[in-house]
Coordinates of C-alpha atoms in Angstrom, one line a residue:
M1381 CA 0.0 0.0 -0.1
Y1382 CA 2.9 2.3 0.8
E1383 CA 6.6 2.4 1.0
L1384 CA 9.0 4.4 3.3
V1385 CA 12.3 5.3 1.8
E1386 CA 15.0 6.4 4.2
L1387 CA 17.2 9.3 3.0
K1388 CA 20.9 8.8 2.8
E1389 CA 22.5 10.9 5.5
L1390 CA 25.7 12.5 4.0
S1391 CA 26.7 14.3 7.2
S1392 CA 25.6 15.3 10.6
N1393 CA 27.2 17.5 13.2
E1394 CA 26.1 20.2 15.8
N1395 CA 24.9 22.5 12.8
G1396 CA 22.5 19.9 11.5
S1397 CA 22.5 17.3 8.9
T1398 CA 22.5 16.8 5.0
H1399 CA 20.5 14.1 3.3
E1400 CA 20.3 12.9 -0.2
F1401 CA 17.7 11.2 -2.2
A1402 CA 17.0 10.2 -5.9
A1403 CA 15.4 12.7 -8.2
I1404 CA 11.7 12.4 -8.8
Q1405 CA 10.4 13.7 -12.1
S1406 CA 7.4 16.0 -11.8
E1407 CA 5.6 18.8 -13.7
G1408 CA 5.6 20.9 -10.5
Y1409 CA 6.0 20.7 -6.8
L1410 CA 4.0 21.7 -3.8
L1411 CA 5.4 22.8 -0.5
A1412 CA 3.0 22.5 2.4
T1413 CA 3.1 23.3 6.1
R1414 CA 0.6 22.0 8.6
K1415 CA 0.0 22.7 12.3
A1416 CA 0.1 20.1 15.0
G1417 CA -3.2 18.2 15.3
T1418 CA -4.5 18.9 11.7
L1419 CA -5.4 16.2 9.2
S1420 CA -4.4 16.2 5.5
G1421 CA -5.6 13.9 2.7
N1422 CA -8.4 11.5 3.6
H1423 CA -8.4 10.8 -0.2
Y1424 CA -7.0 8.5 -2.9
H1425 CA -5.6 8.6 -6.3
K1426 CA -6.3 6.3 -9.2
G1427 CA -2.8 6.6 -10.6
Q1428 CA -3.9 8.3 -13.8
S1429 CA -1.0 10.8 -13.5
L1430 CA 2.6 9.6 -13.3
A1431 CA 3.1 11.9 -10.4
K1432 CA 0.3 10.0 -8.5
N1433 CA 1.5 6.4 -9.5
P1434 CA 2.7 6.2 -6.8
E1435 CA 2.3 9.5 -5.0
S1436 CA 5.6 10.7 -3.4
L1437 CA 5.7 12.9 -0.3
L1438 CA 8.8 14.0 1.3
L1439 CA 8.2 14.7 5.0
V1440 CA 10.9 17.4 5.6
Q1441 CA 10.2 18.3 9.2
G1442 CA 8.1 16.9 11.9
K1443 CA 6.2 13.8 13.0
V1444 CA 2.9 12.3 11.4
K1445 CA 0.6 9.4 11.9
L1446 CA 0.0 8.0 8.4
S1447 CA -3.2 6.0 8.1
V1448 CA -3.7 4.0 4.9
K1449 CA -6.6 1.7 3.6
S1450 CA -6.6 -0.2 0.3
L1451 CA -9.7 0.0 -1.7
D1452 CA -9.0 -3.3 -3.3
T1453 CA -8.5 -5.4 -0.1
D1454 CA -9.8 -3.3 2.7
E1455 CA -6.6 -3.9 4.4
H1456 CA -5.6 -0.9 6.6
E1457 CA -2.7 0.2 8.8
E1458 CA -1.4 3.1 10.8
Q1459 CA 2.1 4.2 11.4
V1460 CA 4.0 7.0 13.2
I1461 CA 6.6 8.5 10.8
E1462 CA 9.3 11.0 11.7
A1463 CA 11.2 13.4 9.2
P1464 CA 13.2 13.3 7.1
I1465 CA 11.7 10.4 5.0
L1466 CA 10.1 9.8 1.7
I1467 CA 6.6 8.3 1.7
R1468 CA 5.3 6.5 -1.5
I1469 CA 1.6 5.8 -1.7
K1470 CA 0.2 3.4 -4.3
P1471 CA -2.9 4.2 -6.3
K1472 CA -6.3 3.3 -4.8
V1473 CA -5.1 3.7 -1.3
I1474 CA -7.0 6.1 1.0
H1475 CA -4.4 8.0 3.0
T1476 CA -4.5 10.5 5.8
L1477 CA -1.7 12.3 7.6
E1478 CA -2.2 13.5 11.1
A1479 CA 0.3 16.1 12.1
L1480 CA 1.5 15.0 15.5
T1481 CA 3.9 18.2 15.5
D1482 CA 4.0 21.1 13.2
I1483 CA 5.2 19.6 9.8
I1484 CA 6.6 20.5 6.4
F1485 CA 6.3 18.2 3.4
L1486 CA 7.0 18.4 -0.2
E1487 CA 4.7 16.8 -2.9
F1488 CA 6.2 15.9 -6.2
N1489 CA 3.3 16.9 -8.4
S1490 CA 1.7 20.1 -9.6
L1491 CA -1.6 21.4 -8.2
E1492 CA -3.3 20.4 -11.5
E1493 CA -2.0 16.8 -11.4
H1494 CA -3.4 16.7 -7.8
K1495 CA -6.8 18.0 -8.7
T1496 CA -7.2 15.8 -11.7
D1497 CA -6.4 12.6 -9.9
T1498 CA -7.8 12.9 -6.3
Y1499 CA -10.9 11.2 -5.2
Y1500 CA -12.7 11.1 -1.9
P1501 CA -14.2 8.0 -0.3
T1502 CA -18.0 7.9 -0.3

């Protein structure tokens, strides 16, 4: 349903850390901030756009609870995830992020790609 991809840490010291990850091709990018206690998502994608097959979210800062549910199998799971990490969500998986702290994440899609391939459970 989803995959977590650890970022390669290149260095870390008292000033902070530097991480590396493979390039993700996209027509655009969305940078989002959310306050602790808020929910994002509660939708799914059919994978009609390459940017949504799978959807890639880079959690840059903070901690979230990721809830996922497969539309095909009804399987569901929740997991607490801390930044920095890349989250890949497969098509036809309802996904919700609950910000446990203030968070920053990057979506590897344009707003138009998001709008044309986002569906809400009924």
